Amino acid sequence: MTPATPSPFKLLTLADYLAYDDGTDTRYELVNGELVAMPTESPENCKLAKLLMLELAKYVPIVLINLKDLEIAVSGRRAKVRLPDLTVLSEAGYAALAGQRRNTITYDMPPPVLVVEVVSPGQENRDRDYRHKRTEYAARGITEYWIVGPEMQQTTLCLWVNGQYEDTVYTESTPIKSTIIPDFTLSTAQILALRQLPESLT
């Protein structure tokens, strides 16, 4: 991922980022004041995020779920904005976005209640999702952060408790226990199996 800040001498503020438009459809995260172009993810990861959204929609109104189209302002050394794979908003968070120019959760808005990241291959991606975003989402007060790791065949559920995350790692057929979606019953094995086409379509 390549920094794309308009000037190499100017670090962007959150206001700069929200006003920035380079005339392209490129998606950016803001990382410590620098624009970082987000490349298209693998078809497998995109498919898994989409199918997981459909599973969440069995328990949560679809209007509260965002698929790769919600920005969250988080804490960092300088201004920082993340673009999660999946987010679930509270009703208050949904209401706060009404009438806004772009789909961005700023510092003065309620944070999402659930964020899901599907980890792409590579150590850099693992560091970003398991370390950096984990710290940022905890500081933002996001109740649950799910890290779905296809390579590691596990799902890590980070639960916000007294200002920090407590992690539970789910592997194989153990059902995931969510406080936000208590009726959710899929295991990691079942989540990863969502990527398989039905026999009638193969």
CSV table of C-alpha atoms in Angstrom, one decimal:
chain,number,residue,atom,x,y,z
A,1,MET,CA,0.0,0.0,0.0
A,2,THR,CA,1.5,3.3,-1.1
A,3,PRO,CA,1.2,6.6,0.7
A,4,ALA,CA,-0.5,9.1,-1.5
A,5,THR,CA,-0.5,12.3,0.4
A,6,PRO,CA,-0.9,15.3,-2.0
A,7,SER,CA,2.3,17.0,-0.7
A,8,PRO,CA,5.2,15.1,0.8
A,9,PHE,CA,5.6,18.0,3.3
A,10,LYS,CA,2.1,18.2,4.5
A,11,LEU,CA,0.4,15.7,6.8
A,12,LEU,CA,-3.4,15.7,6.6
A,13,THR,CA,-5.8,16.5,9.4
A,14,LEU,CA,-9.1,14.7,9.6
A,15,ALA,CA,-10.8,17.8,8.1
A,16,ASP,CA,-8.3,17.7,5.2
A,17,TYR,CA,-9.1,14.0,4.6
A,18,LEU,CA,-12.8,14.5,4.6
A,19,ALA,CA,-12.5,17.3,2.1
A,20,TYR,CA,-9.9,15.4,-0.1
A,21,ASP,CA,-11.0,14.4,-3.6
A,22,ASP,CA,-8.5,13.4,-6.3
A,23,GLY,CA,-11.1,12.8,-8.9
A,24,THR,CA,-10.7,9.0,-8.9
A,25,ASP,CA,-12.5,6.1,-7.2
A,26,THR,CA,-9.5,5.2,-5.2
A,27,ARG,CA,-10.3,4.3,-1.6
A,28,TYR,CA,-7.9,5.6,1.1
A,29,GLU,CA,-7.3,5.1,4.7
A,30,LEU,CA,-5.7,7.9,6.6
A,31,VAL,CA,-2.7,6.6,8.7
A,32,ASN,CA,-1.0,9.2,10.9
A,33,GLY,CA,-1.8,12.0,8.5
A,34,GLU,CA,-0.8,10.2,5.3
A,35,LEU,CA,-3.2,8.9,2.6
A,36,VAL,CA,-2.7,5.2,2.0
A,37,ALA,CA,-4.4,3.8,-1.1
A,38,MET,CA,-6.3,0.6,-0.3
A,39,PRO,CA,-5.9,-2.0,-3.1
A,40,THR,CA,-8.7,-4.3,-4.1
A,41,GLU,CA,-8.7,-7.4,-1.9
A,42,SER,CA,-8.6,-11.0,-3.1
A,43,PRO,CA,-11.8,-12.4,-4.5
A,44,GLU,CA,-11.9,-14.9,-1.6
A,45,ASN,CA,-11.8,-12.2,1.0
A,46,CYS,CA,-14.3,-10.0,-0.7
A,47,LYS,CA,-16.6,-13.0,-1.1
A,48,LEU,CA,-16.3,-14.0,2.6
A,49,ALA,CA,-17.0,-10.5,3.8
A,50,LYS,CA,-20.1,-10.3,1.6
A,51,LEU,CA,-21.4,-13.7,2.7
A,52,LEU,CA,-20.7,-12.9,6.4
A,53,MET,CA,-22.8,-9.7,5.9
A,54,LEU,CA,-25.7,-11.9,4.7
A,55,GLU,CA,-25.3,-14.0,7.8
A,56,LEU,CA,-25.3,-11.0,10.1
A,57,ALA,CA,-28.4,-9.7,8.4
A,58,LYS,CA,-30.3,-12.7,9.7
A,59,TYR,CA,-30.0,-11.1,13.2
A,60,VAL,CA,-29.5,-7.3,12.6
A,61,PRO,CA,-31.4,-4.9,10.4
A,62,ILE,CA,-29.6,-4.6,7.1
A,63,VAL,CA,-29.5,-0.8,7.3
A,64,LEU,CA,-27.2,-1.0,10.3
A,65,ILE,CA,-24.7,-3.1,8.4
A,66,ASN,CA,-22.0,-1.6,6.3
A,67,LEU,CA,-19.9,-3.6,3.8
A,68,LYS,CA,-16.5,-1.9,3.0
A,69,ASP,CA,-18.2,1.5,2.8
A,70,LEU,CA,-18.0,3.0,6.3
A,71,GLU,CA,-15.0,5.1,7.5
A,72,ILE,CA,-14.1,5.3,11.2
A,73,ALA,CA,-12.0,8.0,12.7
A,74,VAL,CA,-9.7,6.4,15.3
A,75,SER,CA,-6.8,7.5,17.5
A,76,GLY,CA,-3.2,7.6,16.4
A,77,ARG,CA,-0.1,9.7,16.6
A,78,ARG,CA,-1.8,11.9,14.0
A,79,ALA,CA,-5.1,11.8,12.2
A,80,LYS,CA,-6.2,8.3,11.3
A,81,VAL,CA,-9.2,6.8,9.5
A,82,ARG,CA,-9.9,3.1,8.9
A,83,LEU,CA,-12.1,1.4,6.4
A,84,PRO,CA,-13.3,-1.9,8.0
A,85,ASP,CA,-14.6,-4.8,6.0
A,86,LEU,CA,-17.8,-5.0,7.9
A,87,THR,CA,-19.4,-2.8,10.6
A,88,VAL,CA,-22.6,-3.0,12.6
A,89,LEU,CA,-24.0,0.4,13.9
A,90,SER,CA,-26.2,1.1,16.8
A,91,GLU,CA,-29.4,2.9,16.2
A,92,ALA,CA,-27.8,6.0,17.6
A,93,GLY,CA,-24.8,5.6,15.3
A,94,TYR,CA,-27.1,5.2,12.3
A,95,ALA,CA,-29.1,8.3,13.3
A,96,ALA,CA,-25.8,10.3,13.6
A,97,LEU,CA,-25.0,9.6,10.0
A,98,ALA,CA,-28.3,10.9,8.7
A,99,GLY,CA,-27.8,13.9,6.4
A,100,GLN,CA,-24.0,13.7,6.4
A,101,ARG,CA,-22.0,14.3,3.2
A,102,ARG,CA,-20.1,11.0,3.5
A,103,ASN,CA,-20.3,7.8,5.4
A,104,THR,CA,-17.8,8.6,8.1
A,105,ILE,CA,-18.0,8.0,11.9
A,106,THR,CA,-16.2,11.0,13.3
A,107,TYR,CA,-15.0,11.3,16.9
A,108,ASP,CA,-18.2,13.0,18.1
A,109,MET,CA,-20.4,10.2,16.8
A,110,PRO,CA,-21.2,6.9,18.6
A,111,PRO,CA,-18.8,4.2,17.5
A,112,PRO,CA,-20.0,1.0,15.7
A,113,VAL,CA,-21.0,-1.8,18.1
A,114,LEU,CA,-19.2,-4.4,16.0
A,115,VAL,CA,-16.4,-4.3,13.5
A,116,VAL,CA,-15.2,-7.3,11.4
A,117,GLU,CA,-11.9,-7.6,9.5
A,118,VAL,CA,-11.1,-10.5,7.2
A,119,VAL,CA,-7.3,-10.8,7.3
A,120,SER,CA,-5.5,-10.8,3.9
A,121,PRO,CA,-2.4,-13.0,3.5
A,122,GLY,CA,0.9,-11.6,4.5
A,123,GLN,CA,2.7,-10.5,7.7
A,124,GLU,CA,2.0,-6.8,7.1
A,125,ASN,CA,-1.8,-7.4,6.9
A,126,ARG,CA,-1.7,-9.6,10.0
A,127,ASP,CA,0.1,-6.9,11.9
A,128,ARG,CA,-2.4,-4.3,10.8
A,129,ASP,CA,-5.5,-6.3,11.8
A,130,TYR,CA,-4.2,-8.1,14.9
A,131,ARG,CA,-2.1,-5.3,16.4
A,132,HIS,CA,-2.7,-1.8,15.1
A,133,LYS,CA,-6.5,-1.9,14.4
A,134,ARG,CA,-7.0,-3.9,17.6
A,135,THR,CA,-5.5,-1.1,19.6
A,136,GLU,CA,-7.3,1.6,17.6
A,137,TYR,CA,-10.7,0.0,17.8
A,138,ALA,CA,-10.3,-0.6,21.6
A,139,ALA,CA,-9.4,3.1,22.1
A,140,ARG,CA,-12.5,4.0,20.0
A,141,GLY,CA,-14.7,2.0,22.4
A,142,ILE,CA,-16.0,-0.5,19.8
A,143,THR,CA,-17.8,-3.2,21.8
A,144,GLU,CA,-16.7,-6.2,19.7
A,145,TYR,CA,-14.0,-6.6,17.0
A,146,TRP,CA,-13.9,-9.9,15.1
A,147,ILE,CA,-10.7,-10.8,13.3
A,148,VAL,CA,-11.5,-13.6,10.8
A,149,GLY,CA,-8.2,-15.3,9.8
A,150,PRO,CA,-8.6,-17.7,6.8
A,151,GLU,CA,-4.9,-18.5,6.8
A,152,MET,CA,-4.8,-19.2,10.5
A,153,GLN,CA,-8.2,-20.9,10.4
A,154,GLN,CA,-9.4,-19.0,13.4
A,155,THR,CA,-11.7,-16.2,14.5
A,156,THR,CA,-10.6,-13.9,17.3
A,157,LEU,CA,-13.4,-12.1,19.1
A,158,CYS,CA,-12.1,-9.0,21.0
A,159,LEU,CA,-14.6,-7.9,23.6
A,160,TRP,CA,-14.3,-4.4,25.1
A,161,VAL,CA,-14.1,-4.6,28.9
A,162,ASN,CA,-13.1,-1.7,31.1
A,163,GLY,CA,-11.3,0.2,28.3
A,164,GLN,CA,-9.5,-2.6,26.7
A,165,TYR,CA,-10.1,-5.8,24.7
A,166,GLU,CA,-10.2,-9.3,26.1
A,167,ASP,CA,-9.7,-11.9,23.3
A,168,THR,CA,-11.3,-15.3,22.7
A,169,VAL,CA,-9.9,-17.4,19.9
A,170,TYR,CA,-12.4,-19.7,18.1
A,171,THR,CA,-11.2,-22.5,15.9
A,172,GLU,CA,-12.8,-25.4,14.1
A,173,SER,CA,-16.4,-26.2,15.2
A,174,THR,CA,-16.7,-24.1,18.4
A,175,PRO,CA,-19.6,-21.7,18.0
A,176,ILE,CA,-18.7,-18.0,18.2
A,177,LYS,CA,-20.3,-16.3,21.3
A,178,SER,CA,-21.1,-12.7,20.7
A,179,THR,CA,-22.6,-10.2,23.2
A,180,ILE,CA,-23.8,-8.0,20.4
A,181,ILE,CA,-25.5,-10.8,18.4
A,182,PRO,CA,-26.2,-13.5,21.0
A,183,ASP,CA,-28.1,-15.7,18.6
A,184,PHE,CA,-25.2,-15.9,16.2
A,185,THR,CA,-24.1,-19.6,16.2
A,186,LEU,CA,-21.7,-20.1,13.4
A,187,SER,CA,-18.2,-21.5,14.1
A,188,THR,CA,-15.0,-20.6,12.3
A,189,ALA,CA,-15.3,-23.7,10.2
A,190,GLN,CA,-18.8,-22.7,9.1
A,191,ILE,CA,-17.8,-19.2,8.4
A,192,LEU,CA,-14.9,-20.3,6.1
A,193,ALA,CA,-17.1,-22.8,4.5
A,194,LEU,CA,-19.4,-20.0,3.3
A,195,ARG,CA,-17.0,-19.5,0.4
A,196,GLN,CA,-17.9,-22.8,-1.1
A,197,LEU,CA,-20.4,-22.8,-3.9
A,198,PRO,CA,-23.4,-25.1,-3.5
A,199,GLU,CA,-23.1,-28.4,-5.4
A,200,SER,CA,-25.9,-27.3,-7.8
A,201,LEU,CA,-23.7,-24.4,-9.1
A,202,THR,CA,-20.3,-26.2,-9.3
